[in-house]
Short mmCIF file of C-alpha atoms and ligand atoms in Angstrom, two decimals:
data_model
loop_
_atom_site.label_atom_id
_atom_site.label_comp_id
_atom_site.label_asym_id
_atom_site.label_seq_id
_atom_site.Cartn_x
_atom_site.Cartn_y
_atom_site.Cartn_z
CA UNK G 627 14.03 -101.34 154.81
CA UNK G 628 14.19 -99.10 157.54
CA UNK G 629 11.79 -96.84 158.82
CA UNK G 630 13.81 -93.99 157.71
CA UNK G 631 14.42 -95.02 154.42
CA UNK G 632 10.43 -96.20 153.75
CA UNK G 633 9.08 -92.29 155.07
CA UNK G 634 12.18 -90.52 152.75
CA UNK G 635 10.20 -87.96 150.65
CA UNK G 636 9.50 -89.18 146.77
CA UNK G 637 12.69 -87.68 144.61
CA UNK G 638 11.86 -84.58 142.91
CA UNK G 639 10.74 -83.91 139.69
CA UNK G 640 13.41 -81.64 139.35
CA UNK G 641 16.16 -80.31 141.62
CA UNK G 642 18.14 -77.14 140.80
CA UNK G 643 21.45 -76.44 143.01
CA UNK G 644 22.80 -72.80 143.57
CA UNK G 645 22.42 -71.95 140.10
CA UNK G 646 24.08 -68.72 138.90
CA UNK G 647 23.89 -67.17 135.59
CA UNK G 648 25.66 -64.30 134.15
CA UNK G 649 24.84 -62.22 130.83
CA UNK G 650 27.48 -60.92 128.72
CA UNK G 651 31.42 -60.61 129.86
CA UNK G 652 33.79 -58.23 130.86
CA UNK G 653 32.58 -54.75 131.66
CA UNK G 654 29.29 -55.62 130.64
CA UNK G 655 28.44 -58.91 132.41
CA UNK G 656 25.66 -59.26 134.39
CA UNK G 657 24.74 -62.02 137.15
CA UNK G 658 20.73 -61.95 136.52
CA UNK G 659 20.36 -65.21 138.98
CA UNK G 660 22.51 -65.70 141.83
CA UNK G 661 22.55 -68.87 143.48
CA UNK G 662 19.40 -70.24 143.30
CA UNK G 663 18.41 -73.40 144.54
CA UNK G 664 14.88 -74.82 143.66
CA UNK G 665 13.15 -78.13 143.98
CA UNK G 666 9.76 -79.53 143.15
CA UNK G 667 7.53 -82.71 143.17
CA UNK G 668 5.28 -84.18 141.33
CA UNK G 669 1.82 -82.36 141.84
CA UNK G 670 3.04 -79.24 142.38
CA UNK G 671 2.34 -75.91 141.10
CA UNK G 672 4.96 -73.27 141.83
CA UNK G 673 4.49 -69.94 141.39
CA UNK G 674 7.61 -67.94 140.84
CA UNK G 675 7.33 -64.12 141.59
CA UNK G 676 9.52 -61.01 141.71
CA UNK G 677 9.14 -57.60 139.88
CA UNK G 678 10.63 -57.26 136.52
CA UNK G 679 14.27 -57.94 136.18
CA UNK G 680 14.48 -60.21 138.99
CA UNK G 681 15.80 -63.21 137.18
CA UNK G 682 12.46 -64.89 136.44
CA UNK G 683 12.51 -65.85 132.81
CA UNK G 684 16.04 -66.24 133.43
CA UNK G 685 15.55 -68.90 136.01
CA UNK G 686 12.31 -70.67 134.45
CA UNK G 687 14.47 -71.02 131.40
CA UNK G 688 17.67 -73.01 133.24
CA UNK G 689 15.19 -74.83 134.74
CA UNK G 690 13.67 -76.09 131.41
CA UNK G 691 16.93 -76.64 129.76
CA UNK G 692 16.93 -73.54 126.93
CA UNK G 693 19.80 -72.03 129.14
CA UNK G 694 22.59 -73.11 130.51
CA UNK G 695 23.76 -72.18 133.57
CA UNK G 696 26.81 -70.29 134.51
CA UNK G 697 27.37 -72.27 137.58
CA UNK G 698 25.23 -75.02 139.66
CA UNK G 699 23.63 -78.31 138.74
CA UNK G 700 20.43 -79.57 137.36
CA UNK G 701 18.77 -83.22 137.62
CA UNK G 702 15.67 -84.23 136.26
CA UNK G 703 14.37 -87.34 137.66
CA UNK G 704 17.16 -87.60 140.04
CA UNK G 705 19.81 -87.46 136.61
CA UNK G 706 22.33 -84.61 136.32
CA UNK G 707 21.44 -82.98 133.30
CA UNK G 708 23.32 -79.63 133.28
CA UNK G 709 26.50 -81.40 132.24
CA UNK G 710 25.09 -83.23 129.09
CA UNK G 711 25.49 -82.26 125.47
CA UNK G 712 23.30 -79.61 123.70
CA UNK G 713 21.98 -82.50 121.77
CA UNK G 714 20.81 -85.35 124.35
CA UNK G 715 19.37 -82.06 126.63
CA UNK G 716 17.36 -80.84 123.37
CA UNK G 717 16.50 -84.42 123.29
CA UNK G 718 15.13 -85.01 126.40
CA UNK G 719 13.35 -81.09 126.74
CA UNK G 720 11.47 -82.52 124.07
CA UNK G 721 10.65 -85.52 126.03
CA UNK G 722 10.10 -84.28 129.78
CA UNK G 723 9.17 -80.86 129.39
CA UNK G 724 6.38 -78.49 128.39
CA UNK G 725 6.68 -74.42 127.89
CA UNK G 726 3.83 -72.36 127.57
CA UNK G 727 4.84 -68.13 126.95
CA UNK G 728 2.73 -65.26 127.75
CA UNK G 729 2.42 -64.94 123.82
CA UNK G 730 1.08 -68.26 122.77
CA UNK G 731 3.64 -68.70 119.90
CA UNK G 732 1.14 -70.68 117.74
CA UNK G 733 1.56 -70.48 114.19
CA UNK G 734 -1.30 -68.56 112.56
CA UNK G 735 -0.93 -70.57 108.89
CA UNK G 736 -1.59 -73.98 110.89
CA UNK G 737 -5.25 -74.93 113.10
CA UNK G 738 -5.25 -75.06 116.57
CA UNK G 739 -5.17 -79.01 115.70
CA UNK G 740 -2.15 -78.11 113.05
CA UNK G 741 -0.24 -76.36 115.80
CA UNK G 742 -0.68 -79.30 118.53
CA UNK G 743 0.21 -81.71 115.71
CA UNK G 744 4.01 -79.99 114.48
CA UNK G 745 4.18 -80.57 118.11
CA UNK G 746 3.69 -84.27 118.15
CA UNK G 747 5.76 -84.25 115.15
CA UNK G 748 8.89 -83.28 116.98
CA UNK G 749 8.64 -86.29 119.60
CA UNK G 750 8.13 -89.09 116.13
CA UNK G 751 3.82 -89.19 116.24
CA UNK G 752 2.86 -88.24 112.58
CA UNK G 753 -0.49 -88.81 110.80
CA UNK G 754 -3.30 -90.36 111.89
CA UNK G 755 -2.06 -91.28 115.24
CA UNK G 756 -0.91 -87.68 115.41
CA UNK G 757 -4.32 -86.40 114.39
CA UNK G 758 -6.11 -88.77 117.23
CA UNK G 759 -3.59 -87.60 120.10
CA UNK G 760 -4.08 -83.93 119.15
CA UNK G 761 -7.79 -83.95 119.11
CA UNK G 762 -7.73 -86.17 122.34
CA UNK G 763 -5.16 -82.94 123.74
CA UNK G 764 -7.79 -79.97 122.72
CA UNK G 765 -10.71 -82.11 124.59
CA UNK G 766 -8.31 -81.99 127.42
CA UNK G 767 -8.11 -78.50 127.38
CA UNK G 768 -11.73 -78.20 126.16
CA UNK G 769 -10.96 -77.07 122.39
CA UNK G 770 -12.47 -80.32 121.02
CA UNK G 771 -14.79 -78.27 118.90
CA UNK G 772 -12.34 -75.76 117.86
CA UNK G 773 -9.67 -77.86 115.99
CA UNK G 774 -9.75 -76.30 112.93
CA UNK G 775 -10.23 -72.93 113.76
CA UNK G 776 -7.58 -71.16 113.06
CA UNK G 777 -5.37 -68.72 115.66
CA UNK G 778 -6.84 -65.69 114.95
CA UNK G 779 -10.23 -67.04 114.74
CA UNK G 780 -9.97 -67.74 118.72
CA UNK G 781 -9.73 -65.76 122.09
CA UNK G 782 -7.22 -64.92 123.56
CA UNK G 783 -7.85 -68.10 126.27
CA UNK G 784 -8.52 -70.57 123.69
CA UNK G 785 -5.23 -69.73 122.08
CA UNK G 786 -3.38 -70.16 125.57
CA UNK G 787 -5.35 -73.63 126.04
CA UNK G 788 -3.78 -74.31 122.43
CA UNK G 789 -0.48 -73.63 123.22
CA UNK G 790 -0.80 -75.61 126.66
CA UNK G 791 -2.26 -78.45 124.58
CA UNK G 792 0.61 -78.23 122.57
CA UNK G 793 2.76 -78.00 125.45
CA UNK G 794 1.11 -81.50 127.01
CA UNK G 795 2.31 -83.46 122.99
CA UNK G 796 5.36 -85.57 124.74
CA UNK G 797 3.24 -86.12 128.23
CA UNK G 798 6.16 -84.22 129.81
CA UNK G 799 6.58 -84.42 133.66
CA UNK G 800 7.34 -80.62 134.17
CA UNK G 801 5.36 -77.78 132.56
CA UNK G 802 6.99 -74.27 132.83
CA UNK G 803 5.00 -71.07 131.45
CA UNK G 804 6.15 -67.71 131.71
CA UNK G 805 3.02 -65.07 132.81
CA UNK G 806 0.89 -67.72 130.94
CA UNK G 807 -2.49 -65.73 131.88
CA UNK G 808 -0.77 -61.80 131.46
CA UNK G 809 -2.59 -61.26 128.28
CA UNK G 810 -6.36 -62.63 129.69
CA UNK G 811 -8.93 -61.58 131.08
CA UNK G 812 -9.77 -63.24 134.37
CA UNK G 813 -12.58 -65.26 132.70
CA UNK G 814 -9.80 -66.92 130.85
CA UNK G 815 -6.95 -66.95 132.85
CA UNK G 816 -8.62 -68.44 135.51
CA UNK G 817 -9.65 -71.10 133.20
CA UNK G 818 -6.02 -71.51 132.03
CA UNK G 819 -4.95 -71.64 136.04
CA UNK G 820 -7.81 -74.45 136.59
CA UNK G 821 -5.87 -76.55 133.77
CA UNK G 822 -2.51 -76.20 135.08
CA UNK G 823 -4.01 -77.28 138.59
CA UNK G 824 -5.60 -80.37 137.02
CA UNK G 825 -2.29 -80.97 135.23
CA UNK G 826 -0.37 -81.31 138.70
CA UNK G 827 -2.88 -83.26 140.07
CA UNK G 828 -2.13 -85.79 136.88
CA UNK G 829 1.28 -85.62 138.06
CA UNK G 830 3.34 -83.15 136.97
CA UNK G 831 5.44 -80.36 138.21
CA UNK G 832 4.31 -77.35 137.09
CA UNK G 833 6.40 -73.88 137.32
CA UNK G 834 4.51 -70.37 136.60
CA UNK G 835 6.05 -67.55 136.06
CA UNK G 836 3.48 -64.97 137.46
CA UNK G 837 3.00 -61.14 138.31
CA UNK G 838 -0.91 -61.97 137.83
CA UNK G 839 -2.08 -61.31 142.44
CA UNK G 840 -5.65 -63.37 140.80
CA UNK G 841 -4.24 -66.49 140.69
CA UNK G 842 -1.73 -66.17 143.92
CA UNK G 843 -3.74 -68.44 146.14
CA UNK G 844 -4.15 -71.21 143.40
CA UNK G 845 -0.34 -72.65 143.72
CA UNK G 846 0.84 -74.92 146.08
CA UNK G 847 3.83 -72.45 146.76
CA UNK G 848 5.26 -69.27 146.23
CA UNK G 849 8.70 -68.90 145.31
CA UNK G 850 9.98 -65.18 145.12
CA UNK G 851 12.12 -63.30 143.70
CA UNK G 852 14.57 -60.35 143.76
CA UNK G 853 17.66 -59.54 142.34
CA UNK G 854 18.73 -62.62 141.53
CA UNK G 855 18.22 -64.59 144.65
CA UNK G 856 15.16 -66.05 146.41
CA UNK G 857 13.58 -64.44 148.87
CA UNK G 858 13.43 -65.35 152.54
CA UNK G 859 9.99 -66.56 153.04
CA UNK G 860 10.73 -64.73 156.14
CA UNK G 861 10.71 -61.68 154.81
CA UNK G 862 8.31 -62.34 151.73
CA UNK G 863 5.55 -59.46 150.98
CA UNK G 864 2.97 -61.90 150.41
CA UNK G 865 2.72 -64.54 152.88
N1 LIG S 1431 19.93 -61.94 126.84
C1 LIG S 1431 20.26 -61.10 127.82
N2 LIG S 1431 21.41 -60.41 127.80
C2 LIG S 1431 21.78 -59.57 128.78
N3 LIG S 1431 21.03 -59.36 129.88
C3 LIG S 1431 19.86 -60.01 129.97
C4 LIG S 1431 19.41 -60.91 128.96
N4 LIG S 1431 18.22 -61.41 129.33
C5 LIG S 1431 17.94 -60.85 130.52
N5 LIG S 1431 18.91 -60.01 130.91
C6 LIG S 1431 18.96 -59.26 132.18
O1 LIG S 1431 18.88 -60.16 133.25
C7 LIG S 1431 18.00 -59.68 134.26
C8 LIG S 1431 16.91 -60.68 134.53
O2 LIG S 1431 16.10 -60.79 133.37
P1 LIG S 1431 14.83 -61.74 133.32
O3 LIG S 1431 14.30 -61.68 131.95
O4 LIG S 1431 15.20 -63.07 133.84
O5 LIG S 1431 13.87 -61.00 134.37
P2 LIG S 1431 12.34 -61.28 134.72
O6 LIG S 1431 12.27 -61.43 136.20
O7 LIG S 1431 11.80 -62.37 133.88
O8 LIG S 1431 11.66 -59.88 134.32
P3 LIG S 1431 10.19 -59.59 133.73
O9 LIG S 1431 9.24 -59.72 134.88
O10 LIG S 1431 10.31 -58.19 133.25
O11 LIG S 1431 9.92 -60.57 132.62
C9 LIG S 1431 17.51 -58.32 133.77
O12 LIG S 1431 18.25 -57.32 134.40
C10 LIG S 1431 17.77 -58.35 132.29
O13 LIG S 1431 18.06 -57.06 131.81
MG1 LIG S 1432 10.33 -62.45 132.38
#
C-alpha cells in the first residue's frame, strides 16, 4: 500500500453532494436548500446554524433520510442512498440513524422505559431483551431510576435524555436533533450537550441543529447557514 493510500482520511459517516431541495411547484415553489454539500466523520459533532428559514430542518432532514432531495446525492457509509426505494431507506433510517426534536415526541400513555422500548420494537428487540436494552439506554443517559416515570412526571431534560435514549435503540452511527436543548434551561441542556459529546466520542456522527450561542463552543464544527446555502467560513459571524 502506498503511503498515500495508508494516510487517506477514514470514509465519512455520511457524505451529502450539492443537495438542492425545492417546496411546492409552479408559481409557488420554493428552493429552501441550494446546493449544499456536507460531510462528517465518525466522532464528530456538527453544529448547523443559520436564522430561521435558512434551510436547517430542511437540510438535517435530507440528511437523515425523511426527505428526499430535489437534486444531489447521499451515501451513508460510503453507499448511495438517495437513489434507493422508500422502503429499504425507511429500513436502514431505522438501522443507522437517530433523531432527537426540540419537542421530545415521547408518548405520554407509555414510561420513559415504554417509550425507549416501542423504539426497540421497530428494529425486532421485544420483551425481556427489550426491557434489559432499554434500562441499560436510560443508565446511559442517567434515567436508570426514572424508568417508569411517566412523561409528564419528568423535566423538561429528563424527557430530552428519554427521547435521546430512544434515539440510541438501533446503536445508529449518525444522530441528528433539531434545537435539541431550545426548550431547557442551561442546567439541562448542557447536560443534554455533554451526552451528545460522549456519544461522538463512542463513535458516531452527530448533527445539531442549533440557535442555542451556550453550547457553540462544544461542537467540533460549525456549519452555517443562510438562504439555502452554506456560508463561507470566510465570512461566518461567529468564527
Ligand atoms: N413543507 C414545506 N412546504 C413549503 N415550504 C416549506 C416547507 N417546509 C419549510 N418550508 C420553507 O423552506 C424554508 C426553510 O425551512 P426550514 O424549516 O428548513 O428552515 P429552518 O432553518 O429550520 O428554520 P427555523 O430555524 O425557523 O426552524 C423556509 O422558508 C420555509 O418556509
Ligand atoms: Mg427548523
Amino acid at each position: 500500500m502506498t503511503a498515500a493510500l495508508a494516510h487517506r482520511p477514514a470514509e465519512p459517516v455520511l457524505a451529502a453532494r450539492d443537495i438542492r431541495h425545492v417546496y411546492g411547484s409552479g408559481a409557488t415553489a420554493f428552493e429552501a436548500v441550494r446546493g449544499v454539500s456536507f460531510e462528517i466523520h465518525r466522532g464528530e459533532v456538527v453544529l448547523l446554524l443559520g436564522p430561521s428559514g435558512s434551510g436547517k430542518t430542511t437540510l438535517l432532514q435530507i440528511l437523515g433520510g425523511l426527505l428526499r432531495p430535489t437534486h444531489g446525492t447521499l451515501s451513508l457509509l460510503g453507499e448511495t442512498i438517495s437513489g434507493l426505494s422508500l422502503e429499504r431507506l425507511a429500513a436502514l433510517r431505522l438501522q443507522h440513524f437517530g433523531f432527537v426534536f426540540q419537542a421530545y415526541n415521547l408518548f405520554p400513555t407509555l414510561t420513559a422505559a415504554g417509550n425507549v422500548e416501542v423504539a426497540l420494537d421497530l428494529v425486532g428487540m421485544r420483551g425481556r431483551a427489550a426491557r434489559q436494552r432499554a434500562q441499560q439506554l436510560l443508565e446511559d443517559v442517567g434515567l436508570g431510576d426514572r424508568g417508569h416515570h411517566y412523561p409528564a412526571q419528568l423535566s423538561g431534560g429528563q424527557r430530552q435524555r428519554v427521547a435521546i435514549a430512544r434515539a440510541l435503540a438501533a446503536d445508529p452511527a449518525v444522530v441528528l436533533a433539531d434545537e435539541p436543548t431550545a426548550a431547557l434551561d442551561s442546567h439541562s441542556g448542557a447536560n443534554v450537550v455533554s451526552l451528545f459529546r460522549r456519544l461522538a466520542d463512542d463513535g458516531r456522527a452527530i448533527v445539531i441543529v442549533t440557535h442555542d450561542s451556550r453550547i457553540l463552543d462544544r461542537g467540533d464544527r460549525i456549519v452555517e447557514m443562510e438562504d439555502g446555502r452554506v456560508v463561507d467560513p470566510a465570512h461566518r459571524r461567529h468564527p
